[in-house]
Short mmCIF file of C-alpha atoms and ligand atoms in Angstrom, two decimals:
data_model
loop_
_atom_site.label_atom_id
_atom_site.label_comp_id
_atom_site.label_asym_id
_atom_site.label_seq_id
_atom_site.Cartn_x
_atom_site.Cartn_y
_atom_site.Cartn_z
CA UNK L 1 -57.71 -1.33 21.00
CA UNK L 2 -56.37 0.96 23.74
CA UNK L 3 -54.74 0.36 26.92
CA UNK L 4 -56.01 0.82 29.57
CA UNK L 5 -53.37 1.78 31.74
CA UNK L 6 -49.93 3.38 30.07
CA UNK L 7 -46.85 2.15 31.97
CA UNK L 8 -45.04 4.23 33.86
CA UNK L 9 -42.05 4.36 31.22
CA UNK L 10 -44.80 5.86 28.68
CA UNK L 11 -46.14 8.62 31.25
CA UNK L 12 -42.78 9.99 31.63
CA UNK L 13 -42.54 10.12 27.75
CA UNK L 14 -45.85 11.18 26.91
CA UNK L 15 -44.81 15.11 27.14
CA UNK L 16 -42.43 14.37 24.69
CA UNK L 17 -45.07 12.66 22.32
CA UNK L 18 -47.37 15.56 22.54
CA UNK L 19 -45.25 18.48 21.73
CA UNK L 20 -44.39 16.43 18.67
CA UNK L 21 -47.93 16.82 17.82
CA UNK L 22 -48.38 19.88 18.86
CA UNK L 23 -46.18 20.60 16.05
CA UNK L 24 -47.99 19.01 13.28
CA UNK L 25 -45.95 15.82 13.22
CA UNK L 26 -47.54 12.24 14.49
CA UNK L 27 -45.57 10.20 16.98
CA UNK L 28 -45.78 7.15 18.50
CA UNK L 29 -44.62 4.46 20.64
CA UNK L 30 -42.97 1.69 18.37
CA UNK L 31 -41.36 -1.94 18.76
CA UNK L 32 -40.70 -4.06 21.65
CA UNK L 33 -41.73 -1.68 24.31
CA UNK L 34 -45.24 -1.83 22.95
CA UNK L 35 -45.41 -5.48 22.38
CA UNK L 36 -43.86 -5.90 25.94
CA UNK L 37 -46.57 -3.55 27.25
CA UNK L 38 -49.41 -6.06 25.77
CA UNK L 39 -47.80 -8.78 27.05
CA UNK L 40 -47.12 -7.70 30.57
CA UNK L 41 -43.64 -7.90 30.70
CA UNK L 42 -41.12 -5.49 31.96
CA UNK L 43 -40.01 -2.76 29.44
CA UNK L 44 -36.42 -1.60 29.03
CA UNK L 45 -35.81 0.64 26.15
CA UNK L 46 -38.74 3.11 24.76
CA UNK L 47 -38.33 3.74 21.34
CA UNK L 48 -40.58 6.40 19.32
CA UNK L 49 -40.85 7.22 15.75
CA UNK L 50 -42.20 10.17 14.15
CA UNK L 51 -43.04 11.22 10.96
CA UNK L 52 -41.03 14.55 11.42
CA UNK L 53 -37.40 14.51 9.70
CA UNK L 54 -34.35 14.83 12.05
CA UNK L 55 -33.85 17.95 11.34
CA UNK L 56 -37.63 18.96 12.36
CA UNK L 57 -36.93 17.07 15.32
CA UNK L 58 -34.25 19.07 16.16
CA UNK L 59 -36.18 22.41 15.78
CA UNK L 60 -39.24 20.90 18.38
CA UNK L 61 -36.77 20.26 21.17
CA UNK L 62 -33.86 22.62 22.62
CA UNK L 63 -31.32 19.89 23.66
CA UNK L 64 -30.58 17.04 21.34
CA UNK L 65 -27.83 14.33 20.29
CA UNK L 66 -27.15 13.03 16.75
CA UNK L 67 -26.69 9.70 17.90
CA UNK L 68 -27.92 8.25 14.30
CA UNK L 69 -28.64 10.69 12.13
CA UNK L 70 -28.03 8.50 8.69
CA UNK L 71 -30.63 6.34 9.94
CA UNK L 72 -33.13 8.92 11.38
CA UNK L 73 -32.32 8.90 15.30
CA UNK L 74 -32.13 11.22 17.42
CA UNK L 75 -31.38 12.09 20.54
CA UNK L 76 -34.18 13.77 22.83
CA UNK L 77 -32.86 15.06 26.36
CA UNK L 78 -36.12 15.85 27.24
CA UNK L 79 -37.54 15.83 31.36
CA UNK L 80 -36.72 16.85 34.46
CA UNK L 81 -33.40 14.69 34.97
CA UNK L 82 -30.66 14.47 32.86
CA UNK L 83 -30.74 10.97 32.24
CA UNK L 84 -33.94 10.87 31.22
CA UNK L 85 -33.38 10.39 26.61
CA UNK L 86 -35.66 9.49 24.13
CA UNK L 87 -34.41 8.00 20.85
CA UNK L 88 -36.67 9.41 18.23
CA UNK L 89 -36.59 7.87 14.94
CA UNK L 90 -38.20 9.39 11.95
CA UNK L 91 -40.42 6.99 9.70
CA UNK L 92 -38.86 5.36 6.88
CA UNK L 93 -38.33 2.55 4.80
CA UNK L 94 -35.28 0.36 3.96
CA UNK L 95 -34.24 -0.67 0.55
CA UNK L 96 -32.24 -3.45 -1.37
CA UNK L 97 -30.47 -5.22 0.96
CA UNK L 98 -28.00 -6.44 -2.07
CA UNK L 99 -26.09 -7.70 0.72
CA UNK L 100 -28.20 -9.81 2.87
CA UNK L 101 -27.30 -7.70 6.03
CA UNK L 102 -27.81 -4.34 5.75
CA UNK L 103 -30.15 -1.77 3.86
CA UNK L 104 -28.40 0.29 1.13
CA UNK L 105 -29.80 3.25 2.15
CA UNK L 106 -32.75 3.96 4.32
CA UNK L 107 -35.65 6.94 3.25
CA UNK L 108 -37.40 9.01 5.31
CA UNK L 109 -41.28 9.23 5.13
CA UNK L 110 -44.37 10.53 6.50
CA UNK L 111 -46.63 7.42 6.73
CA UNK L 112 -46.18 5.54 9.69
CA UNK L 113 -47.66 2.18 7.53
CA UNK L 114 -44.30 2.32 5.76
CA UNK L 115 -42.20 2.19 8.82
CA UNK L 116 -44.45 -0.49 10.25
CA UNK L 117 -44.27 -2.76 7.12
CA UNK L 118 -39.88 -3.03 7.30
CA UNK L 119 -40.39 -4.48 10.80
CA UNK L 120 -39.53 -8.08 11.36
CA UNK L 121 -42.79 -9.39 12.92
CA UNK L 122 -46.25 -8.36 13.31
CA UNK L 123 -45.86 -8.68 17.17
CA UNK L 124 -42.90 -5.81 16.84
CA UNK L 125 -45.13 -4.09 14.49
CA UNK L 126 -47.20 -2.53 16.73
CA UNK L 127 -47.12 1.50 17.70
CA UNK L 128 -49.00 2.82 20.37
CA UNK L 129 -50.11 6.83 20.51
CA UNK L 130 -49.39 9.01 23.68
CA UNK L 131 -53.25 8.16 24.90
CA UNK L 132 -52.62 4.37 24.65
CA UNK L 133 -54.42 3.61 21.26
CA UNK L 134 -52.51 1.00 19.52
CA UNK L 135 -52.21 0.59 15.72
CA UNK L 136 -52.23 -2.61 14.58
CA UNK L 137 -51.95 -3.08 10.68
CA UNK L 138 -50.69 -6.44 10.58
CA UNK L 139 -53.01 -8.21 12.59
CA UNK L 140 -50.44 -8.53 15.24
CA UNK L 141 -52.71 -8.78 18.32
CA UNK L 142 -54.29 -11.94 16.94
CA UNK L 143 -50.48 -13.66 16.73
CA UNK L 144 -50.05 -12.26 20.34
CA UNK L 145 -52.62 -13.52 21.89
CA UNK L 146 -51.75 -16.86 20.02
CA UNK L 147 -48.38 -16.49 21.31
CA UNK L 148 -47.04 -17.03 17.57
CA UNK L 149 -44.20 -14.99 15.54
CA UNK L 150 -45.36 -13.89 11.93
CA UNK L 151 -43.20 -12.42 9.78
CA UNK L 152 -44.62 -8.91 8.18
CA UNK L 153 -45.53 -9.54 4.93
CA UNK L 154 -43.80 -12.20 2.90
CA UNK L 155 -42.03 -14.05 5.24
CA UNK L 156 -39.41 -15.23 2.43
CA UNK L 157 -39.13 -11.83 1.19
CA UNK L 158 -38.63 -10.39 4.51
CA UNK L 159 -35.29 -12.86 5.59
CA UNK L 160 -33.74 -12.83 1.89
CA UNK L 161 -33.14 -8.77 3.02
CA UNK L 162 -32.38 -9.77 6.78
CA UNK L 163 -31.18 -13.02 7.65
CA UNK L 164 -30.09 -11.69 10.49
CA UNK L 165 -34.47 -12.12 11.54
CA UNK L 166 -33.88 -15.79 11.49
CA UNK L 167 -31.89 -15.59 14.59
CA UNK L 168 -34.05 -12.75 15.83
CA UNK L 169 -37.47 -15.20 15.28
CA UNK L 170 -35.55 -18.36 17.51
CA UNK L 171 -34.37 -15.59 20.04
CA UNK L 172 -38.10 -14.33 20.92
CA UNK L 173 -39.15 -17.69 20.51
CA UNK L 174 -37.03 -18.45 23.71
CA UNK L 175 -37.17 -15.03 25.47
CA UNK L 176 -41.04 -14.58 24.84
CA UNK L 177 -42.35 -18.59 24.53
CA UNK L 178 -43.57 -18.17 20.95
CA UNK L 179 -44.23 -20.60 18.62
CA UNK L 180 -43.33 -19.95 15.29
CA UNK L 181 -46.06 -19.27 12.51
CA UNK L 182 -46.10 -22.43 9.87
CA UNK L 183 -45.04 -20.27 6.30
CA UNK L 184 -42.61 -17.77 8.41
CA UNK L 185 -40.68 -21.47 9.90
CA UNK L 186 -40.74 -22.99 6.63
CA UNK L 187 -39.22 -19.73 5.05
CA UNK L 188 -36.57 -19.72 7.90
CA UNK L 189 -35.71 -23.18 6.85
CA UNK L 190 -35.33 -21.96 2.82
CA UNK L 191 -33.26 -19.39 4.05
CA UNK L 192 -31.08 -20.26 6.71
CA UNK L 193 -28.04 -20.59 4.36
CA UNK L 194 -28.62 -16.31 4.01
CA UNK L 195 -27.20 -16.17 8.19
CA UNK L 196 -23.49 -16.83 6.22
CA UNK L 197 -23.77 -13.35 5.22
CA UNK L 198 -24.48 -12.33 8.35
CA UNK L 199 -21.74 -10.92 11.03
CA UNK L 200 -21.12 -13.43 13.49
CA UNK L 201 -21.18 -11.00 16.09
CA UNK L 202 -24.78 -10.16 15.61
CA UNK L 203 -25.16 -13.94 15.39
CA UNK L 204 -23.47 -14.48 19.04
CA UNK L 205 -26.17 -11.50 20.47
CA UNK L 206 -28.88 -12.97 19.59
CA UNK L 207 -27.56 -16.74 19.92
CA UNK L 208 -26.93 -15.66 23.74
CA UNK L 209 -29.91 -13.66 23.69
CA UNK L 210 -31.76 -17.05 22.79
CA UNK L 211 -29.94 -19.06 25.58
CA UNK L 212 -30.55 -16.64 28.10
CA UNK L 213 -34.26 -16.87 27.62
CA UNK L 214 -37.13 -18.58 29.91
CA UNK L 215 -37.76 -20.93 26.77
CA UNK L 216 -34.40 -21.08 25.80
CA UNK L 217 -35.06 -24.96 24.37
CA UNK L 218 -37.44 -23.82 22.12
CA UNK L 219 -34.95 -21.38 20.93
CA UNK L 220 -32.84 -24.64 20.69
CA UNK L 221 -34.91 -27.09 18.77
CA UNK L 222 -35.57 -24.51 16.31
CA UNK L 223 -32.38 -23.72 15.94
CA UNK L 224 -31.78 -27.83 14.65
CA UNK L 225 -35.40 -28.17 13.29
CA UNK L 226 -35.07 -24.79 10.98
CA UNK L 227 -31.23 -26.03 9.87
CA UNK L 228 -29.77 -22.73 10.70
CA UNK L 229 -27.16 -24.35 12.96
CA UNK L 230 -25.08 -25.60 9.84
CA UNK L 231 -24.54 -22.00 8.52
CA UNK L 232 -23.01 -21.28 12.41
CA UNK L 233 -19.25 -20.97 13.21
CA UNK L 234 -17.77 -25.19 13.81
CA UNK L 235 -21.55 -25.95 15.15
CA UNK L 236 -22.17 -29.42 16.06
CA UNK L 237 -26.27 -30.72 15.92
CA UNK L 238 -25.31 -33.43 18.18
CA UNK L 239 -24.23 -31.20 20.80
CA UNK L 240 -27.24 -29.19 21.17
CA UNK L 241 -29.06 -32.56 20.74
CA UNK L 242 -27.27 -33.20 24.08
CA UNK L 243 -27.71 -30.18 25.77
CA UNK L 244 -31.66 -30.58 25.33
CA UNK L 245 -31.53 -34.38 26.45
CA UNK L 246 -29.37 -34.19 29.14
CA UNK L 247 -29.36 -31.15 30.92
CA UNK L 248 -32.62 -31.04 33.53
CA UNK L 249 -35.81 -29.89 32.44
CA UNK L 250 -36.18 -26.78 33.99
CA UNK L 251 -32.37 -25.40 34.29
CA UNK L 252 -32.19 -22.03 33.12
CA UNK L 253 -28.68 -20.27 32.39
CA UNK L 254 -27.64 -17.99 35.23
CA UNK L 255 -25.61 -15.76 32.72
CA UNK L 256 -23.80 -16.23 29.24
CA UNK L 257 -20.51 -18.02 30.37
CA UNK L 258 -22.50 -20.64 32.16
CA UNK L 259 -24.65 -21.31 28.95
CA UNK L 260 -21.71 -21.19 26.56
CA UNK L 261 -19.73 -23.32 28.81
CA UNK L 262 -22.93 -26.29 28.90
CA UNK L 263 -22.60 -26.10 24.98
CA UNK L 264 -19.27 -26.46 24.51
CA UNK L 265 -19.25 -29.46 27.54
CA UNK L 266 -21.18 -31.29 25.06
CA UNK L 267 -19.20 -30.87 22.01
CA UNK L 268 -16.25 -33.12 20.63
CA UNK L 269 -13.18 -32.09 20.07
CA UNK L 270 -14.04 -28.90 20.99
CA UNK L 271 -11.14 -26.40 21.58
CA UNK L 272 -12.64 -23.73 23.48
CA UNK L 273 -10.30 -20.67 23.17
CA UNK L 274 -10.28 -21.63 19.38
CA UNK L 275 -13.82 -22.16 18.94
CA UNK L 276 -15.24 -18.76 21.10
CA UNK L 277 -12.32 -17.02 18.76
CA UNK L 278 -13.98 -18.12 15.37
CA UNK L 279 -17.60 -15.84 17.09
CA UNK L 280 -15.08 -13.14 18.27
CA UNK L 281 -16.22 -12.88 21.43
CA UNK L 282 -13.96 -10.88 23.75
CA UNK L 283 -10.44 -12.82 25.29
CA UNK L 284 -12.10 -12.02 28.97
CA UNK L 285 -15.50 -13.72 27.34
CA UNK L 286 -13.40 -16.45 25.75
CA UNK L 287 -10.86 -17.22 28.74
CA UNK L 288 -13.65 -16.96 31.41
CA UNK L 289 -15.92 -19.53 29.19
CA UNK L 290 -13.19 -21.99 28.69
CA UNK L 291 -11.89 -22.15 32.64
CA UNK L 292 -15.58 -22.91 33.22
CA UNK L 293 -15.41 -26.13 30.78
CA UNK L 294 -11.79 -27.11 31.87
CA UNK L 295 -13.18 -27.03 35.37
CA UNK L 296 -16.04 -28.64 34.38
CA UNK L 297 -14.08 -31.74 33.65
CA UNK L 298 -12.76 -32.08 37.60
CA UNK L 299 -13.72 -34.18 39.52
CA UNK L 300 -13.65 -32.69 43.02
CA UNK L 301 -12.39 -29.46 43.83
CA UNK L 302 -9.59 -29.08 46.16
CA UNK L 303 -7.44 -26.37 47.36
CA UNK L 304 -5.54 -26.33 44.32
CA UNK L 305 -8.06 -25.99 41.58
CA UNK L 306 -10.17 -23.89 44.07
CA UNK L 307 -8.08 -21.29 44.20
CA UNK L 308 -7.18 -21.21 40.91
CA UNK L 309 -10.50 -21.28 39.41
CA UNK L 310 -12.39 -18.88 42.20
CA UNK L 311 -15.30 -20.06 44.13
CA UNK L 312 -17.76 -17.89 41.45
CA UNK L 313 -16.90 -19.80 38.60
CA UNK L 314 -16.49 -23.42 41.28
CA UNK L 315 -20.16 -22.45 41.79
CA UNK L 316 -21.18 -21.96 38.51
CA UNK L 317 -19.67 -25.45 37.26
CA UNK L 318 -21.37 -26.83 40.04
CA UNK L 319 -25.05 -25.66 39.24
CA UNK L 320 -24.13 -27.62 35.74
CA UNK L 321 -22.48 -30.41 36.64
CA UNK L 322 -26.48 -30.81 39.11
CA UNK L 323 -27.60 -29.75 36.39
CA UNK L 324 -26.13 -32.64 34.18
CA UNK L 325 -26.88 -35.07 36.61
CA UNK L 326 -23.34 -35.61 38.33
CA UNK L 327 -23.26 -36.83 41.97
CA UNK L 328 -21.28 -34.01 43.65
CA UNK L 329 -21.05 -32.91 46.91
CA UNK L 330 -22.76 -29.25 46.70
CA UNK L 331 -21.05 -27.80 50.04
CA UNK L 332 -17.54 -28.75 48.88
CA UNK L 333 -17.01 -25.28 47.02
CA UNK L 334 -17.92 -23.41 49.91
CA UNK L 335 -16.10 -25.41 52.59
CA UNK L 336 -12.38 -25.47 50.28
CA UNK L 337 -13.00 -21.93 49.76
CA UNK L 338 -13.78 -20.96 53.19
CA UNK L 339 -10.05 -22.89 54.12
CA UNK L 340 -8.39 -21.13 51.56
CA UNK L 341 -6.34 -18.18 53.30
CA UNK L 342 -5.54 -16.26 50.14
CA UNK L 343 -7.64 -16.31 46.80
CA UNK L 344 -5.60 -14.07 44.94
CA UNK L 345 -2.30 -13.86 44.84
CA UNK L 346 -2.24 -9.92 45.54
CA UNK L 347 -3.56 -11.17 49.32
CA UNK L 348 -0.11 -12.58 50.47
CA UNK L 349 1.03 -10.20 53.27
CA UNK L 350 4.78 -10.25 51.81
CA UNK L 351 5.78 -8.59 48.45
CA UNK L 352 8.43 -9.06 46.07
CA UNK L 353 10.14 -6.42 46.94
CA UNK L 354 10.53 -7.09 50.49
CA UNK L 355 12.24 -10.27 49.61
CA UNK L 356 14.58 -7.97 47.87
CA UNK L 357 15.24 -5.94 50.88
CA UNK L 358 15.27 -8.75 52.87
CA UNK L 359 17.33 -10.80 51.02
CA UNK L 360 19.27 -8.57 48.74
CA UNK L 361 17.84 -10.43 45.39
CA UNK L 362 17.17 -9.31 42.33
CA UNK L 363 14.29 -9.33 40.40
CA UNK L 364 14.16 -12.09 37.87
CA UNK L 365 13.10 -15.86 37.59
CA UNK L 366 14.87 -17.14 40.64
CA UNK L 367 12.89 -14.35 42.44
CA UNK L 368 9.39 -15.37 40.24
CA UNK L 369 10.29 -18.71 41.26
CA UNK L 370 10.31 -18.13 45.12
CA UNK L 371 7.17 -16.31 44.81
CA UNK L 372 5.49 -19.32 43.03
CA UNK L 373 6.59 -22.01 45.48
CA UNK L 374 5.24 -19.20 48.55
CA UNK L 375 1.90 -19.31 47.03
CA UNK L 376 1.69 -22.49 46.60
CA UNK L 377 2.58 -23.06 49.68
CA UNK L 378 0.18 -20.85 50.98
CA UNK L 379 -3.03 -21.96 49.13
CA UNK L 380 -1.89 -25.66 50.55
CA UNK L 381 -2.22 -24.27 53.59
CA UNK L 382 1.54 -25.62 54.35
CA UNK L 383 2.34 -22.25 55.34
CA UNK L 384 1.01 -19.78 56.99
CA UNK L 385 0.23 -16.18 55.78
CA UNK L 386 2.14 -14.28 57.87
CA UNK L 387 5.45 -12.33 57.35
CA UNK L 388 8.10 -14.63 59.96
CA UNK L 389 6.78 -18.05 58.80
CA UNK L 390 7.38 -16.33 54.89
CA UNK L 391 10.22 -15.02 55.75
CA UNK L 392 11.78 -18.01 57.77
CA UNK L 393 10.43 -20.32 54.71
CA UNK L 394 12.18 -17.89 52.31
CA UNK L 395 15.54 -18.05 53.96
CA UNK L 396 14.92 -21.82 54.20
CA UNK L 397 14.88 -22.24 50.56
CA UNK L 398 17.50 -19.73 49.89
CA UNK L 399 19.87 -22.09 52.53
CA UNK L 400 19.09 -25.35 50.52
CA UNK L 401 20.04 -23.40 47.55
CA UNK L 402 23.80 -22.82 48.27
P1 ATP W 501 -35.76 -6.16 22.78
O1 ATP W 501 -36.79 -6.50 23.78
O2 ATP W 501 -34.63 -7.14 22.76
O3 ATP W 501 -35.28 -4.74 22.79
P2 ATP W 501 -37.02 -5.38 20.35
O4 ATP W 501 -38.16 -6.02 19.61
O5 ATP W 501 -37.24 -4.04 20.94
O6 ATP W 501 -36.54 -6.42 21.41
P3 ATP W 501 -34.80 -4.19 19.04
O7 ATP W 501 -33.59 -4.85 18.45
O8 ATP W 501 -34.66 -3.28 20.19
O9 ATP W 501 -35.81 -5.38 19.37
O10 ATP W 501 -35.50 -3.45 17.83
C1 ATP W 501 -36.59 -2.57 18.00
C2 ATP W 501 -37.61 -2.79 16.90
O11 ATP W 501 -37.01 -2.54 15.62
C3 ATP W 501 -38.16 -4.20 16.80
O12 ATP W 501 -39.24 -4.40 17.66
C4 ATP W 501 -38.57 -4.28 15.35
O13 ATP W 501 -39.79 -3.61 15.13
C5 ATP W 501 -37.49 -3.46 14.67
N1 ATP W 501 -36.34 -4.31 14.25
C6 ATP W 501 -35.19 -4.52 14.90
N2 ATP W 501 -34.35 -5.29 14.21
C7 ATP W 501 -35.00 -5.58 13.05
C8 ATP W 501 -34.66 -6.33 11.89
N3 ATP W 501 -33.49 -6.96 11.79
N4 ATP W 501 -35.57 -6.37 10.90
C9 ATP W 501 -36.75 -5.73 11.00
N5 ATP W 501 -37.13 -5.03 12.05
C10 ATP W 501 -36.27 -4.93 13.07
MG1 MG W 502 -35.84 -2.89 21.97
#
C-alpha cells in the first residue's frame, strides 16, 4: 500500500530520508506518526529508524546530538531552521527483560523486520519509506481498519517483557477508539499483576494519557474488565464504577487536574494529597488536584472560597459538578469573581512595609496578622482597596489594640 499523499511533517523530512539512502543505509518512517498518518489524525512527533549504526549516522549528517546513544538515537539538526530535529534511531532488538520493565541491553541490526517485531502492536508496527510505501509485516492495516489493538506476536510473551504495554493497549484504546483484540485482552488480564513492576510514574502517563482521550471510558472499563486496576497505587473499582455511571455520557476531561479530581470525587476515604503522593506526581500537580476536590465539595461559591480557590479552578469544579448532575447556578463563578476587587493577595494597593513606615511596626505576627484581617476585609468587600480607607482601618485596629 502507498499513500497517496505524504503529510506535510514527512515532506519536510523526506531530504533527510534520502541522503540516508543515498548512503547505502534504508530508512524509514516508524511508529505512531505512521499509524496516525493512516488514520487521519494529526501527527506530533516523527520518528525514523535506520538500519545505519549511530555512529554511521553521525558521519551522513554534519550537525548532530547524542540525545540516546545507548539506545540508538540520535539527534539530526537537519533543514533550513534550527528547530527543525529528527530523532533517528538505528534498528534493533531488545532482550530479556529479567525485570519486567526494561530491556537488559538493546542490539543494533540491519533488518528493519527485527525492529518491527519488539513493537507493542501491529498498528505501531508500521514504517513508511520517504515515497509513502508502507511496510506492513504484521498485518497491521487489517487491525486498523478494524479499529482493533493486536499485540505483535505472542501477545503473552510480548507483556511478560513490558507490562508497561498493558497500560499502553487501554491508553490507545481511549485516545484512538480501539477495541481490543480477543487473545491480546485475555493476555492483559493473565498479566496485569506484571504492572507492580512497573514505575508508577510511567503508570500515571499513560493512566492520564487514557483519561485524556476521546474514548476515555473505554480506556476505563478495560481498565476494571482486564483487572489491572488492583495492581494500581490505593485504586478503588467502585470508584471508577462511579465515574462511568454517573458522570454524563459525553463529558470529556478538559485537562489532567479536572480528570484526576472526578476520580478521586468518587472515592472513599480518599485523602488526596496522600493518595496523588503514593503516584508521585508533582506537589503543584498534587495541591492543584486536591483544591479542585475540596472545592468540589461546596456548595455555592461565595466571596470567600472564590477568592481563595480562583475563578479557573471555580470553573473547572463547575463543568463537573454539570457534569455530575448537581443543580448549580452556572453564572455564579463569574458574577462573585467579577465583585471580587483583589484575587491575589499581591493586588492590595498597600504593602507591608508601608504599614511599617506608617506605623512604626515591626515585622512579625502582629504585623502578619494585620495583613490577614486587611485581606479579608478586602475580598469581603468590607473595605475598600484604596490606601486612606487601609490606612484609616489600620490605625483603627491598632487604637482598639491599646
Ligand atoms: P504517541 O502518539 O503517544 O506518540 P506512539 O505510538 O508514537 O504514540 P511512543 O511512546 O511515541 O508511542 O512510541 C513510539 C513507538 O515506539 C510506538 O509506536 C511503538 O512502535 C514503539 N513503542 C513505544 N513504547 C513501546 C513499548 N513499551 N513496547 C513496545 N514498543 C513500544
Ligand atoms: Mg510517538
Amino acid at each position: 500500500m502507498k499513500l497517496e499523499k505524504l503529510p506535510e511533517e514527512f515532506v519536510q523530512a523526506q531530504p533527510v530520508l534520502e541522503k540516508i539512502s543515498e548512503h547505502g543505509f534504508e530508512a524509514y518512517f516508524v511508529g505512531g506518526s505512521v499509524r496516525d498518518v493512516l488514520l487521519g489524525r494529526e501527527i506530533h512527533d516523527v520518528d525514523i529508524a535506520t538500519s545505519a549504526y549511530p555512529e554511521e549516522i553521525k558521519d551522513i549528517f554534519p550537525y548532530t546530538i547524542d540525545v540516546g546513544i545507548e539506545h540508538g538515537t540520535v539527534l539530526v539538526l537537519a533543514g533550513k531552521s534550527e528547530a527543525e530535529h529528527y530523532e533517528i534511531t538505528t534498528f534493533r532488538t531488545e532482550s530479556k527483560y529479567t525485570d519486567y520493565r526494561r530491556p537488559d541491553h538493546v542490539d543494533f541490526v540491519r533488518d528493519l523486520r527485527e525492529d518491527l517485531k519488539r513493537r507493542d502492536f501491529t498498528v505501531n508496527a508500521f514504517a513508511c519509506d520517504f515515497e509513502g510505501q508502507i511496510i506492513d509485516l504484521f498485518d497491521g492495516l487489517t487491525d486498523l481498519k478494524e479499529r482493533r489493538l493486536t499485540a505483535v506476536g505472542s501477545a503473552l510473551e510480548r507483556f511478560n517483557e513490558d507490562a508497561l504495554r498493558i497500560m499502553r493497549a487501554m491508553r490507545f484504546a481511549s485516545t484512538l477508539d480501539f477495541k481490543i483484540e480477543e487473545k491480546t485482552f485475555s493476555a492483559m488480564r493473565e498479566r496485569s499483576h506484571l504492572l507492580e513492576k512497573i514505575s508508577v510514574e510511567r503508570i500515571f502517563i499513560e493512566l492520564d494519557k487514557l483519561l485524556l482521550g476521546s474514548e476515555w471510558r473505554n480506556g476505563l472499563t478495560l481498565l476494571i474488565e482486564s483487572e489491572a486496576w488492583k495492581y494500581l497505587p490505593d485504586f478503588q473499582d467502585l470508584a471508577l464504577k462511579k465515574v462511568l455511571t454517573e458522570l454524563s455520557v459525553d463529558f470529556h476531561f478538559k485537562n489532567s487536574e479536572q480528570a484526576w479530581a472526578a476520580l478521586l470525587t468518587r472515592f472513599s476515604n480518599i485523602d488526596v494529597k496522600a493518595f496523588l503522593r503514593k503516584w508521585k506526581v508533582s506537589n503543584e500537580f498534587s495541591k492543584y488536584v486536591a483544591d479542585l476536590v475540596s472545592a468540589y465539595e461546596l456548595e455555592n461559591w461565595d466571596l470567600v472560597s472564590l477568592y481563595h480557590f480562583g475563578l479557573e479552578k471555580a470553573l473547572l469544579v463547575d463543568e463537573l459538578k454539570i457534569a455530575f448532575g448537581r443543580d448549580i447556578d452556572r453564572e455564579r463563578a463569574v458574577f462573585i469573581n467579577d465583585q471580587l476587587q483583589i484575587h491575589d493577595k499581591s493586588e492590595i494597593v498597600i504593602a507591608g512595609k508601608d504599614l511599617m513606615d506608617e506605623f512604626s511596626l515591626k515585622p512579625g505576627p502582629e504585623l502578619g496578622k494585620i495583613l490577614k484581617t486587611i485581606e479579608e476585609q478586602i475580598v469581603k468587600n468590607e473595605l475598600k482597596n484604596e490606601q486612606i480607607a487601609i490606612l484609616t482601618e489600620v490605625k483603627k485596629m491598632l487604637e482598639l489594640e491599646k
